[in-house]
Every structure is written in C-alpha cells, then in structure tokens.
Amino acid sequence: EIVLTQSPGTLSLSPGERATLSCRASQSISNNYLAWYQQKPGQSPRLLIYVASSRATGIPDRFSGSGSGTDFTLTINRLEPEDFAVYYCQQYGRSPLTFGGGTKVEIK
Amino acid sequence: EVQLLESGGGLVQPGGSLRLSCAASGFTFNNYAMSWVRQAPGKGLEWVSAFTNGDTSTYYADSVKGRFTISRDDSKNTLYLQMDSLRAEDTAIYYCAKDRWTTSPAHFDCWGQGTLVTVSS
C-alpha cells in the first residue's frame, strides 16, 4: 500500500501568516490522485483539494494544492482564525485508499 | 442539501457483531460510490471499505477483510456495514462518506457526523 507521510506534525502560526504543509508518498501516485481534508475538533472531515490542485466546491482561494509524483503541498495563505485545524492528505491512485497521519495547524 | 446520517454504533464485546447504517439524502444515491472511514480516538483517518456503482464492486482494507461486509440498498438510499468478529482495535468513530466518483473508491465530498463503535469487555 502507499504510505503517506505528512510533515510537520504540528505547525504553530499566527493569523495572517502562510501555512505550508507537506505530504510525501512512498511511491508515485498515479494521475496525481491526491486529496486534502480539513478536520476541526468534534467535526467530520471536509474536502478541500482533489487531484492535487483542484479546489472543492465552496473552498476559499487562500487554500491551494500543488505537487506531483511523490511530493505534494497544501498552502494556506493568510491564515484565518477558522483555519486552525488538522489537515490530512489522502491518495486514491491505488487501492487501498490511504491517509497521511495529519498536520495540526495551531495558533502560535 | 446532501446529508448522510449514520446509526447503529454502540458498545460491543470482543468477538461480537454490529451493523452500521447510513441513510443518504439530497443526491442520487446510486450514482456514486460510497465508503466507510473510521477514526480511532485521538488518531487519524483510516479508510475501511467501499461499494462502487456500475459493476457494484466492494473493496476492503486488509485490517477488516473477512470480518466486515459492506452493502447498499438503493431502494432505501442506505449504506450498511456489517461488522463481525470485532476486536478492541476496531474501536473508532465510523464515518459514512460519499465519493465524487462512481466506479471506484476515490475521494469524499460529503461525510456523515459519525457513529461511535466501542469494543470492550
């Protein structure tokens, strides 16, 4: 199975700053089939990005995804208070679907 | 509005069984693949199983293969997960998730609120 490693584990930033989250795959992900999700405490995950760089419906343009092959990045420009949460990457290029371990973006 | 409502969670002893249900509304249920994803307390997300449309294939994570069975009733717009031979490590919140695709498990644009399964004696 494809193992996804997210870094850093925790990112401490202030509102207005830029967050850069990394997701590295143990093997190349076909067709860049990689998604990003946001999860706030006590809530279900929310789809942010799919096929590495396409924003899901209703997602603000301060969220952007990039990357290909084995290295992918989620960038959040100008952090808003509601953006402090845990972020997961997920690959769907090969079964079984797998998720990364998550990056927590916390208020500094 | 797309809605997914899970039910059926609870406390069960090791070796026991539970059946989870997910009632869907607000979209054409049989046009999309559906999955179950779980999250152990304080941990990350783990995909469990999927049921796709078209050829109605089923997919399972190795950790549940042979113990869990996914099914769907399109006439009731409901997804199920039959969980047998439950283990302590199956303790988690189980989410029902709608796929953006039809014919293979992919990525999920709508999630239910989750139902908690606790396996303990």
mmCIF file of N, CA, C and O in Angstrom, chain B residues 3-9 18-25 27-38 47-53 56-60 68-83 94-99 102 105 108 110-112 115:
data_model
loop_
_atom_site.group_PDB
_atom_site.id
_atom_site.type_symbol
_atom_site.label_atom_id
_atom_site.label_comp_id
_atom_site.label_asym_id
_atom_site.label_seq_id
_atom_site.Cartn_x
_atom_site.Cartn_y
_atom_site.Cartn_z
ATOM 1 N N GLN B 3 -27.048 14.964 2.661
ATOM 2 C CA GLN B 3 -26.949 14.569 4.059
ATOM 3 C C GLN B 3 -26.695 13.084 4.169
ATOM 4 O O GLN B 3 -27.243 12.283 3.398
ATOM 5 N N LEU B 4 -25.844 12.740 5.137
ATOM 6 C CA LEU B 4 -25.558 11.351 5.461
ATOM 7 C C LEU B 4 -25.749 11.195 6.960
ATOM 8 O O LEU B 4 -25.167 11.952 7.741
ATOM 9 N N LEU B 5 -26.563 10.217 7.356
ATOM 10 C CA LEU B 5 -26.863 10.033 8.772
ATOM 11 C C LEU B 5 -26.575 8.594 9.171
ATOM 12 O O LEU B 5 -27.291 7.672 8.776
ATOM 13 N N GLU B 6 -25.506 8.429 9.972
ATOM 14 C CA GLU B 6 -25.125 7.094 10.426
ATOM 15 C C GLU B 6 -25.883 6.710 11.697
ATOM 16 O O GLU B 6 -26.271 7.582 12.489
ATOM 17 N N SER B 7 -26.035 5.415 11.875
ATOM 18 C CA SER B 7 -26.627 4.894 13.096
ATOM 19 C C SER B 7 -26.115 3.477 13.308
ATOM 20 O O SER B 7 -25.508 2.882 12.404
ATOM 21 N N GLY B 8 -26.361 2.946 14.510
ATOM 22 C CA GLY B 8 -26.018 1.563 14.779
ATOM 23 C C GLY B 8 -24.797 1.345 15.639
ATOM 24 O O GLY B 8 -24.489 0.208 15.997
ATOM 25 N N GLY B 9 -24.089 2.419 15.972
ATOM 26 C CA GLY B 9 -22.916 2.267 16.824
ATOM 27 C C GLY B 9 -23.302 1.934 18.254
ATOM 28 O O GLY B 9 -24.467 1.971 18.625
ATOM 29 N N LEU B 18 -21.906 -5.941 15.030
ATOM 30 C CA LEU B 18 -22.739 -4.747 14.929
ATOM 31 C C LEU B 18 -23.013 -4.496 13.464
ATOM 32 O O LEU B 18 -22.190 -4.866 12.600
ATOM 33 N N ARG B 19 -24.140 -3.862 13.183
ATOM 34 C CA ARG B 19 -24.406 -3.421 11.811
ATOM 35 C C ARG B 19 -24.652 -1.921 11.833
ATOM 36 O O ARG B 19 -25.557 -1.436 12.525
ATOM 37 N N LEU B 20 -23.824 -1.220 11.073
ATOM 38 C CA LEU B 20 -23.980 0.220 10.927
ATOM 39 C C LEU B 20 -24.823 0.517 9.693
ATOM 40 O O LEU B 20 -24.763 -0.216 8.694
ATOM 41 N N SER B 21 -25.593 1.604 9.785
ATOM 42 C CA SER B 21 -26.393 2.061 8.649
ATOM 43 C C SER B 21 -26.055 3.521 8.366
ATOM 44 O O SER B 21 -25.667 4.274 9.263
ATOM 45 N N CYS B 22 -26.213 3.899 7.112
ATOM 46 C CA CYS B 22 -26.000 5.291 6.695
ATOM 47 C C CYS B 22 -27.130 5.654 5.742
ATOM 48 O O CYS B 22 -27.185 5.153 4.617
ATOM 49 N N ALA B 23 -28.023 6.527 6.199
ATOM 50 C CA ALA B 23 -29.139 6.974 5.372
ATOM 51 C C ALA B 23 -28.726 8.226 4.613
ATOM 52 O O ALA B 23 -28.287 9.208 5.218
ATOM 53 N N ALA B 24 -28.858 8.170 3.304
ATOM 54 C CA ALA B 24 -28.421 9.266 2.444
ATOM 55 C C ALA B 24 -29.607 10.021 1.881
ATOM 56 O O ALA B 24 -30.666 9.428 1.597
ATOM 57 N N SER B 25 -29.432 11.319 1.685
ATOM 58 C CA SER B 25 -30.473 12.135 1.066
ATOM 59 C C SER B 25 -29.828 13.326 0.372
ATOM 60 O O SER B 25 -28.686 13.684 0.655
ATOM 61 N N PHE B 27 -29.114 13.647 -2.877
ATOM 62 C CA PHE B 27 -28.397 13.351 -4.117
ATOM 63 C C PHE B 27 -28.878 11.998 -4.637
ATOM 64 O O PHE B 27 -29.552 11.246 -3.919
ATOM 65 N N THR B 28 -28.534 11.703 -5.863
ATOM 66 C CA THR B 28 -28.932 10.431 -6.471
ATOM 67 C C THR B 28 -27.989 9.350 -5.980
ATOM 68 O O THR B 28 -26.876 9.196 -6.479
ATOM 69 N N PHE B 29 -28.437 8.620 -4.972
ATOM 70 C CA PHE B 29 -27.595 7.691 -4.220
ATOM 71 C C PHE B 29 -26.879 6.693 -5.128
ATOM 72 O O PHE B 29 -25.682 6.435 -4.956
ATOM 73 N N ASN B 30 -27.573 6.126 -6.097
ATOM 74 C CA ASN B 30 -26.962 5.062 -6.896
ATOM 75 C C ASN B 30 -26.059 5.584 -8.000
ATOM 76 O O ASN B 30 -25.601 4.812 -8.841
ATOM 77 N N ASN B 31 -25.791 6.886 -8.009
ATOM 78 C CA ASN B 31 -24.851 7.457 -8.976
ATOM 79 C C ASN B 31 -23.425 7.546 -8.448
ATOM 80 O O ASN B 31 -22.520 7.953 -9.184
ATOM 81 N N TYR B 32 -23.228 7.210 -7.181
ATOM 82 C CA TYR B 32 -21.931 7.440 -6.563
ATOM 83 C C TYR B 32 -21.464 6.229 -5.767
ATOM 84 O O TYR B 32 -22.259 5.501 -5.177
ATOM 85 N N ALA B 33 -20.138 6.063 -5.732
ATOM 86 C CA ALA B 33 -19.553 5.103 -4.807
ATOM 87 C C ALA B 33 -19.691 5.658 -3.388
ATOM 88 O O ALA B 33 -19.777 6.877 -3.197
ATOM 89 N N MET B 34 -19.721 4.749 -2.433
ATOM 90 C CA MET B 34 -19.836 5.140 -1.026
ATOM 91 C C MET B 34 -18.805 4.361 -0.219
ATOM 92 O O MET B 34 -18.498 3.199 -0.528
ATOM 93 N N SER B 35 -18.297 4.987 0.834
ATOM 94 C CA SER B 35 -17.272 4.353 1.673
ATOM 95 C C SER B 35 -17.578 4.508 3.147
ATOM 96 O O SER B 35 -18.372 5.369 3.546
ATOM 97 N N TRP B 36 -16.914 3.679 3.928
ATOM 98 C CA TRP B 36 -16.828 3.842 5.373
ATOM 99 C C TRP B 36 -15.366 4.180 5.704
ATOM 100 O O TRP B 36 -14.439 3.526 5.208
ATOM 101 N N VAL B 37 -15.207 5.194 6.546
ATOM 102 C CA VAL B 37 -13.882 5.624 7.012
ATOM 103 C C VAL B 37 -13.968 5.706 8.528
ATOM 104 O O VAL B 37 -14.969 6.189 9.066
ATOM 105 N N ARG B 38 -12.949 5.244 9.228
ATOM 106 C CA ARG B 38 -13.002 5.272 10.685
ATOM 107 C C ARG B 38 -11.860 6.097 11.278
ATOM 108 O O ARG B 38 -10.844 6.351 10.617
ATOM 109 N N TRP B 47 -9.357 4.527 5.955
ATOM 110 C CA TRP B 47 -10.394 4.024 5.052
ATOM 111 C C TRP B 47 -10.648 2.550 5.376
ATOM 112 O O TRP B 47 -9.705 1.779 5.584
ATOM 113 N N VAL B 48 -11.931 2.169 5.403
ATOM 114 C CA VAL B 48 -12.325 0.815 5.800
ATOM 115 C C VAL B 48 -12.850 -0.005 4.632
ATOM 116 O O VAL B 48 -12.409 -1.135 4.404
ATOM 117 N N SER B 49 -13.815 0.565 3.890
ATOM 118 C CA SER B 49 -14.480 -0.231 2.872
ATOM 119 C C SER B 49 -15.219 0.682 1.916
ATOM 120 O O SER B 49 -15.580 1.811 2.269
ATOM 121 N N ALA B 50 -15.446 0.192 0.692
ATOM 122 C CA ALA B 50 -16.174 0.954 -0.314
ATOM 123 C C ALA B 50 -17.076 0.047 -1.122
ATOM 124 O O ALA B 50 -16.795 -1.153 -1.295
ATOM 125 N N PHE B 51 -18.148 0.646 -1.619
ATOM 126 C CA PHE B 51 -19.072 -0.050 -2.518
ATOM 127 C C PHE B 51 -19.259 0.862 -3.716
ATOM 128 O O PHE B 51 -19.707 1.996 -3.566
ATOM 129 N N THR B 52 -18.893 0.375 -4.875
ATOM 130 C CA THR B 52 -18.961 1.237 -6.045
ATOM 131 C C THR B 52 -20.199 0.939 -6.864
ATOM 132 O O THR B 52 -20.857 -0.090 -6.701
ATOM 133 N N ASN B 53 -20.487 1.854 -7.757
ATOM 134 C CA ASN B 53 -21.619 1.685 -8.644
ATOM 135 C C ASN B 53 -21.158 0.984 -9.900
ATOM 136 O O ASN B 53 -20.038 0.513 -9.993
ATOM 137 N N THR B 56 -20.847 -2.687 -9.228
ATOM 138 C CA THR B 56 -21.165 -2.955 -7.808
ATOM 139 C C THR B 56 -20.063 -3.752 -7.129
ATOM 140 O O THR B 56 -20.314 -4.746 -6.443
ATOM 141 N N SER B 57 -18.847 -3.326 -7.308
ATOM 142 C CA SER B 57 -17.721 -3.977 -6.646
ATOM 143 C C SER B 57 -17.605 -3.503 -5.207
ATOM 144 O O SER B 57 -18.061 -2.416 -4.846
ATOM 145 N N THR B 58 -16.986 -4.354 -4.389
ATOM 146 C CA THR B 58 -16.710 -3.998 -2.998
ATOM 147 C C THR B 58 -15.208 -4.044 -2.742
ATOM 148 O O THR B 58 -14.481 -4.826 -3.375
ATOM 149 N N TYR B 59 -14.771 -3.186 -1.853
ATOM 150 C CA TYR B 59 -13.356 -3.060 -1.526
ATOM 151 C C TYR B 59 -13.219 -3.005 -0.010
ATOM 152 O O TYR B 59 -14.074 -2.432 0.677
ATOM 153 N N TYR B 60 -12.113 -3.577 0.496
ATOM 154 C CA TYR B 60 -11.890 -3.605 1.935
ATOM 155 C C TYR B 60 -10.429 -3.335 2.267
ATOM 156 O O TYR B 60 -9.523 -3.747 1.539
ATOM 157 N N PHE B 68 -15.648 -7.745 7.978
ATOM 158 C CA PHE B 68 -16.648 -6.719 7.700
ATOM 159 C C PHE B 68 -17.235 -6.961 6.313
ATOM 160 O O PHE B 68 -16.532 -7.421 5.393
ATOM 161 N N THR B 69 -18.521 -6.616 6.156
ATOM 162 C CA THR B 69 -19.186 -6.720 4.864
ATOM 163 C C THR B 69 -19.953 -5.444 4.590
ATOM 164 O O THR B 69 -20.793 -5.033 5.404
ATOM 165 N N ILE B 70 -19.657 -4.827 3.456
ATOM 166 C CA ILE B 70 -20.358 -3.611 3.057
ATOM 167 C C ILE B 70 -21.465 -3.974 2.078
ATOM 168 O O ILE B 70 -21.323 -4.904 1.277
ATOM 169 N N SER B 71 -22.577 -3.259 2.184
ATOM 170 C CA SER B 71 -23.680 -3.481 1.244
ATOM 171 C C SER B 71 -24.466 -2.179 1.122
ATOM 172 O O SER B 71 -24.249 -1.235 1.891
ATOM 173 N N ARG B 72 -25.340 -2.139 0.159
ATOM 174 C CA ARG B 72 -26.175 -0.956 -0.021
ATOM 175 C C ARG B 72 -27.534 -1.364 -0.534
ATOM 176 O O ARG B 72 -27.664 -2.365 -1.243
ATOM 177 N N ASP B 73 -28.552 -0.600 -0.172
ATOM 178 C CA ASP B 73 -29.916 -0.802 -0.656
ATOM 179 C C ASP B 73 -30.307 0.495 -1.366
ATOM 180 O O ASP B 73 -30.658 1.482 -0.708
ATOM 181 N N ASP B 74 -30.228 0.477 -2.681
ATOM 182 C CA ASP B 74 -30.514 1.695 -3.436
ATOM 183 C C ASP B 74 -31.981 2.109 -3.324
ATOM 184 O O ASP B 74 -32.312 3.283 -3.469
ATOM 185 N N SER B 75 -32.862 1.156 -3.055
ATOM 186 C CA SER B 75 -34.282 1.497 -2.915
ATOM 187 C C SER B 75 -34.545 2.290 -1.636
ATOM 188 O O SER B 75 -35.522 3.026 -1.534
ATOM 189 N N LYS B 76 -33.639 2.139 -0.659
ATOM 190 C CA LYS B 76 -33.765 2.854 0.610
ATOM 191 C C LYS B 76 -32.715 3.950 0.758
ATOM 192 O O LYS B 76 -32.632 4.594 1.804
ATOM 193 N N ASN B 77 -31.884 4.128 -0.250
ATOM 194 C CA ASN B 77 -30.786 5.110 -0.181
ATOM 195 C C ASN B 77 -29.952 4.917 1.075
ATOM 196 O O ASN B 77 -29.635 5.872 1.808
ATOM 197 N N THR B 78 -29.609 3.678 1.348
ATOM 198 C CA THR B 78 -28.921 3.352 2.598
ATOM 199 C C THR B 78 -27.707 2.464 2.347
ATOM 200 O O THR B 78 -27.763 1.514 1.566
ATOM 201 N N LEU B 79 -26.618 2.800 3.034
ATOM 202 C CA LEU B 79 -25.385 2.032 3.014
ATOM 203 C C LEU B 79 -25.259 1.313 4.359
ATOM 204 O O LEU B 79 -25.643 1.861 5.388
ATOM 205 N N TYR B 80 -24.703 0.109 4.324
ATOM 206 C CA TYR B 80 -24.562 -0.675 5.550
ATOM 207 C C TYR B 80 -23.117 -1.141 5.721
ATOM 208 O O TYR B 80 -22.363 -1.263 4.754
ATOM 209 N N LEU B 81 -22.770 -1.436 6.963
ATOM 210 C CA LEU B 81 -21.504 -2.103 7.259
ATOM 211 C C LEU B 81 -21.777 -3.134 8.343
ATOM 212 O O LEU B 81 -22.067 -2.778 9.487
ATOM 213 N N GLN B 82 -21.731 -4.407 7.957
ATOM 214 C CA GLN B 82 -21.861 -5.492 8.909
ATOM 215 C C GLN B 82 -20.483 -5.796 9.463
ATOM 216 O O GLN B 82 -19.569 -6.131 8.698
ATOM 217 N N MET B 83 -20.345 -5.687 10.765
ATOM 218 C CA MET B 83 -19.043 -5.875 11.407
ATOM 219 C C MET B 83 -19.110 -7.092 12.327
ATOM 220 O O MET B 83 -19.875 -7.090 13.308
ATOM 221 N N TYR B 94 -17.031 5.762 13.209
ATOM 222 C CA TYR B 94 -17.179 5.293 11.832
ATOM 223 C C TYR B 94 -17.974 6.332 11.046
ATOM 224 O O TYR B 94 -19.114 6.647 11.400
ATOM 225 N N TYR B 95 -17.350 6.842 9.997
ATOM 226 C CA TYR B 95 -17.980 7.828 9.131
ATOM 227 C C TYR B 95 -18.427 7.171 7.832
ATOM 228 O O TYR B 95 -17.681 6.377 7.237
ATOM 229 N N CYS B 96 -19.585 7.561 7.386
ATOM 230 C CA CYS B 96 -20.058 7.241 6.050
ATOM 231 C C CYS B 96 -19.638 8.405 5.158
ATOM 232 O O CYS B 96 -19.747 9.579 5.561
ATOM 233 N N ALA B 97 -19.133 8.114 3.963
ATOM 234 C CA ALA B 97 -18.631 9.177 3.100
ATOM 235 C C ALA B 97 -19.068 8.958 1.658
ATOM 236 O O ALA B 97 -18.971 7.842 1.131
ATOM 237 N N LYS B 98 -19.527 10.018 1.040
ATOM 238 C CA LYS B 98 -19.941 9.990 -0.368
ATOM 239 C C LYS B 98 -18.732 10.296 -1.250
ATOM 240 O O LYS B 98 -18.012 11.276 -1.034
ATOM 241 N N ASP B 99 -18.547 9.471 -2.257
ATOM 242 C CA ASP B 99 -17.445 9.667 -3.185
ATOM 243 C C ASP B 99 -17.837 10.663 -4.273
ATOM 244 O O ASP B 99 -19.028 10.832 -4.571
ATOM 245 N N THR B 102 -17.932 7.325 -9.314
ATOM 246 C CA THR B 102 -18.956 6.299 -9.377
ATOM 247 C C THR B 102 -18.383 4.895 -9.278
ATOM 248 O O THR B 102 -18.854 4.086 -8.485
ATOM 249 N N PRO B 105 -13.440 3.583 -5.623
ATOM 250 C CA PRO B 105 -13.299 4.468 -4.460
ATOM 251 C C PRO B 105 -12.246 5.527 -4.735
ATOM 252 O O PRO B 105 -11.181 5.234 -5.292
ATOM 253 N N PHE B 108 -13.735 12.024 -1.061
ATOM 254 C CA PHE B 108 -15.049 12.146 -0.457
ATOM 255 C C PHE B 108 -15.473 13.598 -0.245
ATOM 256 O O PHE B 108 -14.829 14.336 0.505
ATOM 257 N N CYS B 110 -18.588 14.511 0.855
ATOM 258 C CA CYS B 110 -19.587 14.667 1.895
ATOM 259 C C CYS B 110 -19.395 13.554 2.919
ATOM 260 O O CYS B 110 -19.188 12.390 2.536
ATOM 261 N N TRP B 111 -19.443 13.924 4.192
ATOM 262 C CA TRP B 111 -19.239 12.986 5.283
ATOM 263 C C TRP B 111 -20.420 13.075 6.254
ATOM 264 O O TRP B 111 -20.968 14.160 6.481
ATOM 265 N N GLY B 112 -20.774 11.965 6.865
ATOM 266 C CA GLY B 112 -21.757 11.989 7.933
ATOM 267 C C GLY B 112 -21.123 12.497 9.218
ATOM 268 O O GLY B 112 -19.934 12.821 9.266
ATOM 269 N N THR B 115 -20.603 7.605 13.794
ATOM 270 C CA THR B 115 -21.205 6.836 14.866
ATOM 271 C C THR B 115 -20.089 6.085 15.594
ATOM 272 O O THR B 115 -19.206 5.511 14.955
#
